[in-house]
Amino acid sequence: MSGIARLELDGKVYELDTFVGTEGERSIDISKLRDTTGYITLDDGYGNTGSCRSAITYIDGDAGILRYRGIPIEELAGRSSFVETAWLVIFGKLPTVEDRDRFASLLGESAMIDEVMRKHFNAFPQTAPPMAILSAMINTLSAHDAGATQIDDDESMERAAAVLISKVRTIAAASYKASIGEPLVYPRYDLKYAENFLHMMFSVPYRNYEPSPEVAAALNLFLMLHADHEQNCSTSTVRMVGSSKANLFASCAAGVCALWGPLHGGANVAAVQMLQDIQESGIPVSEFVNKVKNRDAGVKLMGFGHRVYKNFDPRSRILKKSVDDVLNQLEKSDPLLDIARELEDAALNDDYFVERKLYPNVDFYSGILLRAIGIPMEMFTVMFAIGRMPGWIANWKEINENPKSRIYRPRQIYVGPTDVEWEPREER
Ligand code: SDX
C-alpha cells in the first residue's frame, strides 16, 4: 500500500507521494515540498529522514534484523568469509568461484604500499592516533595510486575496491608498527586476508607470527560483522563526500574521520575503557549503573543503545558467543567479560534501560573479542574501519552509479541575528 499523504498548511491541503521499499518501509516523498508549499522539514540528527534509496543493507531495528543484500547476518557469520562478504556487499551478489579467485588475486597483488608511502610513517610522532594516520594515508592513496581513482566500469571498480580493502590493512598495521618503533612488515602473497593483517601486525624480522586458526577465524568474523550498516554516521559521510564526485579514497578517508567519534566507531574503545574503569575502581556494577541512571557527568553505558536497534543488535549476540568460543579455544579468561555480562544483565533488567530500549550494540563485546585475539586497544576503531571499508565502497559505488544522484546539500532554518549593521572597531 503506498497512496498519498495529505498535508494541511495555512488552510491549504497538499498531496505528497509516498514510497514503499521492498521490505515494506514506508516514506513520504518530500522532494517537491519546498517548491509546492514553501516549507522545508526539520529533523535534528536525521532520526526520521531517509537520505536515499539503497539496495545494500536492510535493518529492522525492532526485530533485530540485519541483512547484507538480502542475506541475514547470521547466515553469513556461520558460512561466509570477510572477503566473500565484501564482494557481496559491493557488487550485490555472492561471488562465483571465478569472481572469488580473481578478487583474492587482486587483494594479494594490491597489499603492498609503495616505498615512498612507507616513508610517510616516519613523519608521524609515535603517539599519533592511528585513526589520524589511517584517514591521512587513505587520502594519500589518491596521490600514490592515481590510476585507482579512475573508476568508469566494473573492472576498474573491482580493482579500486581491492586496492582499498587490501591496502587499508597494510596502512593500519604500519601505523601500529610505527607507534611501537618496530620495522614495518611487508605483506605476504601466500596468506589470506585476516592472516596477512595479523602477520603485518605481529611479525618481526627475526620471527614470523603464525596466527592460530581460531584467532584468524575470530578476526574474519569481526570484520564481516562490521562490513556495512545502512546509513550510519560514517557511511552517510562517505555518501555526502562522494556526492560531490570526490574520488573513492577521499570519500572513504572522510568516513574514517566520522567513524572516529566515541558515539560511533570509537565506542568499542570507550566500552572497554568503561569496563576497565569499573574493574580498577572496584565499585560494584550496580553502583556504576546508578551513575549512568543519575547521568553523573554524562556517564553513559558505552556499547549500549542505538539509533535504529530498539531490540538486540544481532551483531552483538554473535560477538558475545564468539568471545566465549575464542577464550575457551585459547584457554584464556578475561575479567572484563565477566563485568560486561554482569552489566548487560543489570541493564536488561532495569526499567531505565528497558524503557529507553537500550540494548548492547556491536561495540559492547567487540572490544573484548579484539583483546582476546591480541589487538591493542588503540587499534580497536581502526579494526572497525577495516571491516566497514566494503560498506563505504558499496555506498560510494551506489551513489556514483545512479544517474539521478544529486550533490547532497541539506537545507537549514536560520535562527541567527537579523539586519545587523557593521560598526567601526572603536565603537564596538
Ligand atoms: C555504532 O548508526 C549505526 O548503525 C552505527 C553502528 C554501525 O554499525 O555503523 O551500529 C555502530 O556506532 C554503534 C553505537 C556505538 N555508540 C555507543 O555505544 C555510544 C553509547 N550510545 C549512545 O551514545 C547512543 O545510544 C547512540 C549514540 C548510539 C544513539 O543515540 P541516539 O539515537 O541519539 O539516542 P539518544 O541519545 O537520543 O538517547 C535516547 C535516550 C536518552 O535518554 P532521555 O534523554 O530520553 O532520558 O536514551 C539515553 C539517552 O540519555 N541513552 C543512553 C545511552 N544511549 C542512549 N543512556 C545511557 N547510556 C547509553 N549508552
Short mmCIF file of C-alpha atoms and ligand atoms in Angstrom, two decimals:
data_model
loop_
_atom_site.label_atom_id
_atom_site.label_comp_id
_atom_site.label_asym_id
_atom_site.label_seq_id
_atom_site.Cartn_x
_atom_site.Cartn_y
_atom_site.Cartn_z
CA MET A 1 0.00 0.00 0.00
CA SER A 2 1.56 3.31 -0.95
CA GLY A 3 -1.05 6.04 -1.56
CA ILE A 4 -0.95 9.76 -1.00
CA ALA A 5 -0.08 11.75 2.13
CA ARG A 6 -2.16 14.85 2.70
CA LEU A 7 -0.68 17.88 4.47
CA GLU A 8 -2.75 20.85 5.57
CA LEU A 9 -0.79 24.11 5.78
CA ASP A 10 -2.11 27.64 6.10
CA GLY A 11 -5.61 26.45 5.18
CA LYS A 12 -4.47 24.61 2.06
CA VAL A 13 -4.27 20.82 1.61
CA TYR A 14 -1.24 19.47 -0.24
CA GLU A 15 -0.89 15.94 -1.57
CA LEU A 16 2.51 14.24 -1.26
CA ASP A 17 3.53 10.95 -2.88
CA THR A 18 4.58 8.06 -0.68
CA PHE A 19 7.20 5.43 -1.42
CA VAL A 20 7.38 1.89 -0.01
CA GLY A 21 10.61 -0.13 -0.08
CA THR A 22 11.00 -3.84 -0.82
CA GLU A 23 10.83 -4.66 2.91
CA GLY A 24 7.68 -2.59 3.43
CA GLU A 25 9.40 0.50 4.88
CA ARG A 26 7.12 3.46 4.21
CA SER A 27 8.15 7.01 3.38
CA ILE A 28 6.66 10.31 2.37
CA ASP A 29 8.41 11.75 -0.66
CA ILE A 30 9.12 15.41 0.24
CA SER A 31 11.31 16.11 -2.79
CA LYS A 32 8.79 18.71 -4.03
CA LEU A 33 7.70 20.01 -0.60
CA ARG A 34 9.53 23.36 -0.69
CA ASP A 35 8.52 24.13 -4.28
CA THR A 36 4.85 23.39 -3.60
CA THR A 37 4.46 24.66 -0.01
CA GLY A 38 7.41 26.96 0.71
CA TYR A 39 8.13 24.83 3.78
CA ILE A 40 11.07 22.54 4.47
CA THR A 41 11.21 19.82 7.12
CA LEU A 42 13.34 19.93 10.27
CA ASP A 43 14.73 16.68 11.70
CA ASP A 44 17.64 17.06 14.16
CA GLY A 45 20.02 14.14 13.69
CA TYR A 46 18.04 12.84 10.71
CA GLY A 47 16.18 10.40 13.00
CA ASN A 48 13.14 10.44 10.72
CA THR A 49 14.69 11.32 7.38
CA GLY A 50 15.71 8.91 4.63
CA SER A 51 18.60 10.34 2.59
CA CYS A 52 18.42 7.81 -0.21
CA ARG A 53 17.00 4.63 -1.65
CA SER A 54 19.62 1.89 -1.14
CA ALA A 55 19.76 -1.80 -2.08
CA ILE A 56 22.80 -2.71 0.03
CA THR A 57 21.79 -3.35 3.66
CA TYR A 58 18.48 -3.77 5.42
CA ILE A 59 17.99 -3.29 9.16
CA ASP A 60 14.80 -3.89 11.11
CA GLY A 61 15.63 -2.23 14.42
CA ASP A 62 12.54 -3.52 16.19
CA ALA A 63 13.01 -7.13 15.12
CA GLY A 64 16.81 -7.08 15.39
CA ILE A 65 17.29 -7.99 11.73
CA LEU A 66 20.42 -7.20 9.68
CA ARG A 67 20.80 -8.39 6.07
CA TYR A 68 23.53 -7.66 3.51
CA ARG A 69 21.98 -7.73 0.01
CA GLY A 70 19.09 -9.71 1.50
CA ILE A 71 21.22 -12.37 3.24
CA PRO A 72 20.82 -12.49 7.07
CA ILE A 73 23.98 -11.67 9.01
CA GLU A 74 23.59 -14.90 10.98
CA GLU A 75 23.81 -16.90 7.69
CA LEU A 76 26.91 -15.06 6.57
CA ALA A 77 28.55 -15.26 10.01
CA GLY A 78 28.19 -19.00 10.03
CA ARG A 79 29.09 -19.77 6.42
CA SER A 80 30.93 -16.95 4.66
CA SER A 81 34.24 -15.07 4.90
CA PHE A 82 35.02 -11.37 5.12
CA VAL A 83 36.38 -11.28 1.55
CA GLU A 84 33.31 -13.04 0.12
CA THR A 85 31.01 -10.78 2.18
CA ALA A 86 32.90 -7.71 0.98
CA TRP A 87 32.33 -8.74 -2.65
CA LEU A 88 28.65 -9.42 -1.92
CA VAL A 89 28.18 -6.01 -0.27
CA ILE A 90 29.96 -4.14 -3.07
CA PHE A 91 28.74 -6.00 -6.17
CA GLY A 92 25.32 -7.10 -4.94
CA LYS A 93 25.59 -10.88 -5.24
CA LEU A 94 27.68 -13.74 -3.87
CA PRO A 95 30.86 -14.14 -5.93
CA THR A 96 31.28 -17.18 -8.17
CA VAL A 97 34.44 -19.27 -7.76
CA GLU A 98 35.93 -17.27 -10.66
CA ASP A 99 34.95 -13.92 -9.07
CA ARG A 100 36.36 -15.03 -5.73
CA ASP A 101 39.68 -16.20 -7.19
CA ARG A 102 40.07 -13.01 -9.27
CA PHE A 103 39.28 -10.76 -6.32
CA ALA A 104 41.57 -12.72 -3.97
CA SER A 105 44.38 -12.35 -6.50
CA LEU A 106 43.71 -8.60 -6.80
CA LEU A 107 43.80 -8.31 -2.99
CA GLY A 108 47.12 -10.18 -2.86
CA GLU A 109 48.67 -8.07 -5.62
CA SER A 110 47.41 -4.82 -4.01
CA ALA A 111 48.57 -5.43 -0.44
CA MET A 112 51.88 -3.56 -0.67
CA ILE A 113 52.14 0.22 -0.40
CA ASP A 114 54.93 1.88 -2.36
CA GLU A 115 58.23 2.72 -0.68
CA VAL A 116 57.63 6.47 -0.79
CA MET A 117 54.36 5.95 1.05
CA ARG A 118 56.08 3.78 3.67
CA LYS A 119 58.37 6.72 4.43
CA HIS A 120 55.36 8.85 5.47
CA PHE A 121 55.03 6.74 8.62
CA ASN A 122 58.37 8.07 9.89
CA ALA A 123 56.90 11.57 9.78
CA PHE A 124 54.15 10.85 12.30
CA PRO A 125 55.00 11.09 16.02
CA GLN A 126 54.85 7.69 17.71
CA THR A 127 51.94 9.00 19.76
CA ALA A 128 49.90 9.81 16.65
CA PRO A 129 46.35 8.38 16.90
CA PRO A 130 46.10 5.50 14.39
CA MET A 131 42.78 6.86 13.08
CA ALA A 132 44.52 10.13 12.17
CA ILE A 133 47.16 8.18 10.26
CA LEU A 134 44.56 5.95 8.64
CA SER A 135 42.44 8.80 7.27
CA ALA A 136 45.53 10.70 6.11
CA MET A 137 47.09 7.69 4.40
CA ILE A 138 43.86 6.54 2.72
CA ASN A 139 43.54 10.01 1.26
CA THR A 140 47.21 9.88 0.28
CA LEU A 141 46.47 6.76 -1.76
CA SER A 142 44.92 9.16 -4.29
CA ALA A 143 48.43 10.52 -4.83
CA HIS A 144 50.27 7.20 -4.90
CA ASP A 145 47.79 5.21 -6.96
CA ALA A 146 46.03 7.83 -9.05
CA GLY A 147 45.05 5.10 -11.50
CA ALA A 148 42.80 3.53 -8.91
CA THR A 149 40.81 6.75 -8.65
CA GLN A 150 39.79 6.49 -12.34
CA ILE A 151 36.67 4.34 -11.93
CA ASP A 152 34.46 4.06 -15.01
CA ASP A 153 33.47 0.38 -15.32
CA ASP A 154 33.13 -2.83 -13.28
CA GLU A 155 36.75 -3.80 -13.85
CA SER A 156 38.18 -0.51 -12.58
CA MET A 157 35.62 -0.52 -9.72
CA GLU A 158 36.74 -4.00 -8.66
CA ARG A 159 40.40 -3.03 -8.86
CA ALA A 160 39.87 0.14 -6.81
CA ALA A 161 37.87 -1.82 -4.24
CA ALA A 162 40.66 -4.40 -3.99
CA VAL A 163 43.29 -1.68 -3.64
CA LEU A 164 41.40 -0.02 -0.80
CA ILE A 165 40.31 -3.18 1.05
CA SER A 166 43.80 -4.64 0.75
CA LYS A 167 45.86 -1.55 1.50
CA VAL A 168 43.76 -0.42 4.46
CA ARG A 169 45.18 -3.47 6.28
CA THR A 170 48.74 -2.58 5.37
CA ILE A 171 48.30 1.06 6.39
CA ALA A 172 46.66 0.03 9.67
CA ALA A 173 49.38 -2.44 10.56
CA ALA A 174 52.06 0.05 9.56
CA SER A 175 50.53 2.71 11.83
CA TYR A 176 50.76 0.20 14.72
CA LYS A 177 54.33 -0.80 13.95
CA ALA A 178 55.37 2.86 13.70
CA SER A 179 53.72 3.55 17.08
CA ILE A 180 55.79 0.85 18.81
CA GLY A 181 59.04 1.63 16.99
CA GLU A 182 59.19 -1.67 15.13
CA PRO A 183 60.03 -2.01 11.42
CA LEU A 184 57.07 -2.13 9.04
CA VAL A 185 56.35 -5.66 7.84
CA TYR A 186 55.78 -6.41 4.14
CA PRO A 187 52.59 -8.33 3.26
CA ARG A 188 52.85 -11.93 2.06
CA TYR A 189 51.09 -13.16 -1.06
CA ASP A 190 50.54 -16.64 0.35
CA LEU A 191 48.44 -15.53 3.33
CA LYS A 192 44.67 -15.00 3.42
CA TYR A 193 43.16 -11.63 4.28
CA ALA A 194 42.98 -11.80 8.11
CA GLU A 195 46.18 -13.86 8.44
CA ASN A 196 48.11 -11.34 6.31
CA PHE A 197 46.92 -8.47 8.51
CA LEU A 198 47.95 -10.31 11.69
CA HIS A 199 51.32 -11.11 10.06
CA MET A 200 51.90 -7.41 9.32
CA MET A 201 50.83 -6.51 12.85
CA PHE A 202 52.81 -9.02 14.87
CA SER A 203 55.67 -10.50 12.79
CA VAL A 204 59.18 -9.17 13.40
CA PRO A 205 62.26 -9.53 11.17
CA TYR A 206 63.59 -12.48 13.16
CA ARG A 207 60.26 -14.32 13.66
CA ASN A 208 57.08 -14.68 11.64
CA TYR A 209 53.79 -14.53 13.56
CA GLU A 210 51.63 -17.53 12.75
CA PRO A 211 48.04 -16.88 13.92
CA SER A 212 46.07 -19.82 15.24
CA PRO A 213 43.08 -20.78 13.07
CA GLU A 214 40.81 -19.68 15.92
CA VAL A 215 42.31 -16.20 16.06
CA ALA A 216 42.15 -15.80 12.27
CA ALA A 217 38.56 -17.03 12.22
CA ALA A 218 37.57 -14.64 15.01
CA LEU A 219 39.10 -11.69 13.17
CA ASN A 220 37.36 -12.74 9.96
CA LEU A 221 34.06 -12.83 11.81
CA PHE A 222 34.68 -9.44 13.45
CA LEU A 223 35.39 -7.84 10.05
CA MET A 224 32.37 -9.49 8.42
CA LEU A 225 30.01 -8.22 11.14
CA HIS A 226 31.24 -4.67 10.54
CA ALA A 227 31.05 -4.75 6.72
CA ASP A 228 28.03 -2.44 6.35
CA HIS A 229 25.19 -0.95 8.32
CA GLU A 230 22.98 1.21 6.07
CA GLN A 231 23.12 5.00 6.58
CA ASN A 232 25.14 5.21 9.81
CA CYS A 233 27.11 8.37 10.51
CA SER A 234 30.32 7.39 8.70
CA THR A 235 28.59 5.79 5.70
CA SER A 236 26.39 8.85 5.28
CA THR A 237 29.59 10.90 5.38
CA VAL A 238 31.07 8.81 2.57
CA ARG A 239 27.91 9.37 0.53
CA MET A 240 27.93 13.09 1.31
CA VAL A 241 31.53 13.47 0.13
CA GLY A 242 31.05 11.08 -2.80
CA SER A 243 28.00 13.04 -3.95
CA SER A 244 30.31 15.89 -4.95
CA LYS A 245 32.10 13.37 -7.25
CA ALA A 246 35.12 13.30 -4.91
CA ASN A 247 37.15 10.18 -5.58
CA LEU A 248 36.66 6.90 -3.68
CA PHE A 249 39.76 7.31 -1.48
CA ALA A 250 38.91 10.87 -0.43
CA SER A 251 35.34 9.80 0.37
CA CYS A 252 36.43 6.81 2.47
CA ALA A 253 39.06 8.90 4.25
CA ALA A 254 36.18 11.15 5.34
CA GLY A 255 34.33 8.06 6.55
CA VAL A 256 37.31 7.20 8.77
CA CYS A 257 37.08 10.64 10.38
CA ALA A 258 33.37 10.27 11.12
CA LEU A 259 33.84 6.76 12.49
CA TRP A 260 36.49 8.00 14.97
CA GLY A 261 33.93 9.63 17.29
CA PRO A 262 33.19 7.89 20.64
CA LEU A 263 29.47 7.85 19.85
CA HIS A 264 30.20 5.83 16.70
CA GLY A 265 33.17 3.60 15.95
CA GLY A 266 35.14 4.95 18.90
CA ALA A 267 32.61 3.26 21.18
CA ASN A 268 34.46 -0.08 21.08
CA VAL A 269 37.37 1.64 22.84
CA ALA A 270 35.07 3.58 25.17
CA ALA A 271 33.25 0.38 26.14
CA VAL A 272 36.47 -1.40 27.15
CA GLN A 273 37.70 1.69 28.98
CA MET A 274 34.38 1.75 30.86
CA LEU A 275 34.81 -1.92 31.84
CA GLN A 276 38.43 -1.28 32.89
CA ASP A 277 37.35 1.72 34.98
CA ILE A 278 34.75 -0.40 36.77
CA GLN A 279 37.33 -3.14 37.36
CA GLU A 280 40.03 -0.74 38.61
CA SER A 281 37.65 1.28 40.80
CA GLY A 282 36.35 -1.87 42.43
CA ILE A 283 32.85 -0.36 42.57
CA PRO A 284 30.01 -2.85 42.18
CA VAL A 285 28.34 -2.91 38.77
CA SER A 286 25.11 -1.78 40.44
CA GLU A 287 26.83 1.43 41.58
CA PHE A 288 28.04 2.16 38.05
CA VAL A 289 24.55 1.52 36.70
CA ASN A 290 23.21 4.10 39.14
CA LYS A 291 25.81 6.63 37.91
CA VAL A 292 24.50 6.10 34.39
CA LYS A 293 20.90 6.46 35.50
CA ASN A 294 21.74 9.58 37.50
CA ARG A 295 23.58 10.88 34.42
CA ASP A 296 26.61 11.65 36.62
CA ALA A 297 28.80 13.92 34.48
CA GLY A 298 27.25 12.50 31.34
CA VAL A 299 28.24 8.90 32.17
CA LYS A 300 26.81 6.61 29.51
CA LEU A 301 26.73 2.84 29.22
CA MET A 302 29.12 2.66 26.26
CA GLY A 303 28.37 -0.11 23.80
CA PHE A 304 24.66 0.23 24.64
CA GLY A 305 21.88 1.93 22.72
CA HIS A 306 21.38 2.53 19.04
CA ARG A 307 19.53 4.94 16.79
CA VAL A 308 17.95 2.09 14.84
CA TYR A 309 18.05 -1.04 17.01
CA LYS A 310 15.38 -0.87 19.67
CA ASN A 311 15.95 -4.56 20.26
CA PHE A 312 19.12 -6.65 20.32
CA ASP A 313 21.78 -5.71 17.76
CA PRO A 314 22.18 -9.13 16.08
CA ARG A 315 25.90 -8.49 15.74
CA SER A 316 26.23 -8.17 19.49
CA ARG A 317 24.69 -11.60 20.03
CA ILE A 318 27.10 -13.17 17.53
CA LEU A 319 30.12 -11.36 19.01
CA LYS A 320 29.17 -12.38 22.55
CA LYS A 321 29.20 -16.05 21.52
CA SER A 322 32.43 -15.62 19.57
CA VAL A 323 34.13 -14.13 22.63
CA ASP A 324 33.17 -17.21 24.66
CA ASP A 325 34.37 -19.55 21.91
CA VAL A 326 37.71 -17.82 21.37
CA LEU A 327 38.53 -17.53 25.08
CA ASN A 328 37.69 -21.22 25.57
CA GLN A 329 39.71 -22.26 22.49
CA LEU A 330 42.70 -20.19 23.61
CA GLU A 331 42.21 -21.32 27.20
CA LYS A 332 42.14 -17.69 28.27
CA SER A 333 39.85 -15.72 30.53
CA ASP A 334 39.13 -12.00 30.66
CA PRO A 335 37.74 -10.40 33.84
CA LEU A 336 36.25 -7.65 31.67
CA LEU A 337 33.98 -10.25 30.10
CA ASP A 338 32.54 -11.12 33.49
CA ILE A 339 31.92 -7.42 34.19
CA ALA A 340 30.35 -6.99 30.74
CA ARG A 341 27.99 -9.90 31.31
CA GLU A 342 27.01 -8.56 34.75
CA LEU A 343 26.48 -5.09 33.30
CA GLU A 344 24.34 -6.45 30.48
CA ASP A 345 22.18 -8.47 32.86
CA ALA A 346 21.73 -5.46 35.16
CA ALA A 347 20.75 -3.15 32.31
CA LEU A 348 18.39 -5.60 30.62
CA ASN A 349 16.51 -5.94 33.90
CA ASP A 350 16.39 -2.25 34.78
CA ASP A 351 13.42 -0.13 33.72
CA TYR A 352 15.66 2.86 32.96
CA PHE A 353 17.26 0.98 30.08
CA VAL A 354 14.23 -1.10 29.16
CA GLU A 355 12.01 1.99 28.81
CA ARG A 356 14.63 3.63 26.56
CA LYS A 357 15.03 0.39 24.59
CA LEU A 358 18.75 0.31 25.25
CA TYR A 359 20.40 -2.98 24.30
CA PRO A 360 24.01 -3.99 23.69
CA ASN A 361 25.19 -2.83 20.28
CA VAL A 362 28.06 -4.06 18.11
CA ASP A 363 30.60 -2.21 20.26
CA PHE A 364 29.74 -3.79 23.60
CA TYR A 365 31.53 -7.11 23.06
CA SER A 366 33.70 -6.30 20.04
CA GLY A 367 36.48 -4.79 22.14
CA ILE A 368 36.63 -7.87 24.35
CA LEU A 369 36.93 -10.06 21.26
CA LEU A 370 39.76 -7.89 19.93
CA ARG A 371 41.52 -8.13 23.29
CA ALA A 372 41.16 -11.93 23.17
CA ILE A 373 42.91 -12.09 19.78
CA GLY A 374 45.66 -9.73 20.87
CA ILE A 375 44.73 -6.47 19.13
CA PRO A 376 45.87 -3.47 21.22
CA MET A 377 43.11 -1.10 22.33
CA GLU A 378 44.43 1.87 20.38
CA MET A 379 43.76 -0.17 17.22
CA PHE A 380 40.13 -1.10 18.02
CA THR A 381 38.47 1.65 15.99
CA VAL A 382 40.92 1.07 13.16
CA MET A 383 39.67 -2.53 13.08
CA PHE A 384 36.12 -1.22 12.75
CA ALA A 385 37.26 0.90 9.77
CA ILE A 386 38.91 -2.11 8.09
CA GLY A 387 35.66 -4.04 8.48
CA ARG A 388 33.46 -1.16 7.27
CA MET A 389 35.50 -0.44 4.13
CA PRO A 390 33.32 -2.67 1.88
CA GLY A 391 30.18 -0.85 3.04
CA TRP A 392 31.71 2.54 2.37
CA ILE A 393 32.85 1.41 -1.08
CA ALA A 394 29.42 -0.06 -1.86
CA ASN A 395 27.64 3.16 -0.87
CA TRP A 396 30.10 5.32 -2.84
CA LYS A 397 29.53 3.00 -5.84
CA GLU A 398 25.75 3.13 -5.42
CA ILE A 399 25.63 6.91 -5.42
CA ASN A 400 28.10 7.26 -8.29
CA GLU A 401 26.34 4.73 -10.50
CA ASN A 402 22.95 6.36 -10.06
CA PRO A 403 22.42 8.84 -12.93
CA LYS A 404 19.77 10.60 -10.83
CA SER A 405 22.18 11.23 -7.92
CA ARG A 406 22.49 14.88 -6.89
CA ILE A 407 25.07 16.56 -4.67
CA TYR A 408 24.00 16.28 -1.02
CA ARG A 409 23.09 19.77 0.17
CA PRO A 410 20.63 19.83 3.12
CA ARG A 411 18.63 22.96 3.87
CA GLN A 412 18.51 24.78 7.23
CA ILE A 413 16.31 27.15 9.19
CA TYR A 414 18.28 30.28 10.13
CA VAL A 415 17.89 31.34 13.77
CA GLY A 416 20.72 33.89 13.99
CA PRO A 417 20.59 37.73 14.35
CA THR A 418 18.85 39.66 11.62
CA ASP A 419 19.51 43.00 9.95
CA VAL A 420 22.75 43.86 11.85
CA GLU A 421 24.83 46.90 10.84
CA TRP A 422 28.62 46.89 10.66
CA GLU A 423 30.22 49.07 13.40
CA PRO A 424 33.64 50.74 13.28
CA ARG A 425 36.08 48.91 15.60
CA GLU A 426 36.40 51.86 18.01
CA GLU A 427 32.62 51.78 18.57
CA ARG A 428 32.26 48.05 19.38
C1 SDX B 1 27.74 2.32 16.25
O1 SDX B 1 24.22 4.03 13.21
C2 SDX B 1 24.82 2.88 13.19
O2 SDX B 1 24.40 1.96 12.58
C3 SDX B 1 26.12 2.81 14.00
C4 SDX B 1 26.76 1.43 14.11
C5 SDX B 1 27.31 0.94 12.78
O3 SDX B 1 27.46 -0.27 12.59
O4 SDX B 1 27.71 1.82 11.94
O5 SDX B 1 25.83 0.49 14.59
C6 SDX B 1 27.97 1.45 15.07
O6 SDX B 1 28.08 3.47 16.23
C7 SDX B 1 27.00 1.74 17.43
C8 SDX B 1 26.72 2.79 18.56
C9 SDX B 1 28.01 2.94 19.37
N1 SDX B 1 27.90 4.02 20.33
C10 SDX B 1 27.78 3.78 21.64
O7 SDX B 1 27.70 2.66 22.15
C11 SDX B 1 27.79 5.04 22.49
C12 SDX B 1 26.70 4.95 23.55
N2 SDX B 1 25.41 5.03 22.91
C13 SDX B 1 24.75 6.30 22.85
O8 SDX B 1 25.60 7.41 22.78
C14 SDX B 1 23.53 6.33 21.95
O9 SDX B 1 22.79 5.22 22.26
C15 SDX B 1 23.72 6.38 20.44
C16 SDX B 1 24.64 7.47 20.04
C17 SDX B 1 24.24 5.08 19.94
C18 SDX B 1 22.34 6.62 19.83
O10 SDX B 1 21.99 7.91 20.19
P1 SDX B 1 20.53 8.46 19.88
O11 SDX B 1 19.78 7.58 18.94
O12 SDX B 1 20.68 9.91 19.54
O13 SDX B 1 19.77 8.28 21.26
P2 SDX B 1 19.63 9.40 22.33
O14 SDX B 1 20.98 9.94 22.69
O15 SDX B 1 18.57 10.35 21.88
O16 SDX B 1 19.12 8.55 23.61
C19 SDX B 1 17.74 8.33 23.87
C20 SDX B 1 17.65 8.18 25.40
C21 SDX B 1 18.23 9.38 26.15
O17 SDX B 1 17.60 9.42 27.40
P3 SDX B 1 16.47 10.58 27.64
O18 SDX B 1 17.14 11.90 27.39
O19 SDX B 1 15.36 10.27 26.64
O20 SDX B 1 16.02 10.39 29.09
O21 SDX B 1 18.46 7.06 25.81
C22 SDX B 1 19.53 7.52 26.63
C23 SDX B 1 19.66 8.99 26.37
O22 SDX B 1 20.23 9.65 27.52
N3 SDX B 1 20.72 6.78 26.18
C24 SDX B 1 21.64 6.28 27.00
C25 SDX B 1 22.56 5.62 26.16
N4 SDX B 1 22.18 5.75 24.88
C26 SDX B 1 21.04 6.48 24.90
N5 SDX B 1 21.77 6.32 28.34
C27 SDX B 1 22.85 5.69 28.85
N6 SDX B 1 23.76 5.01 28.10
C28 SDX B 1 23.66 4.97 26.77
N7 SDX B 1 24.55 4.32 26.03
#
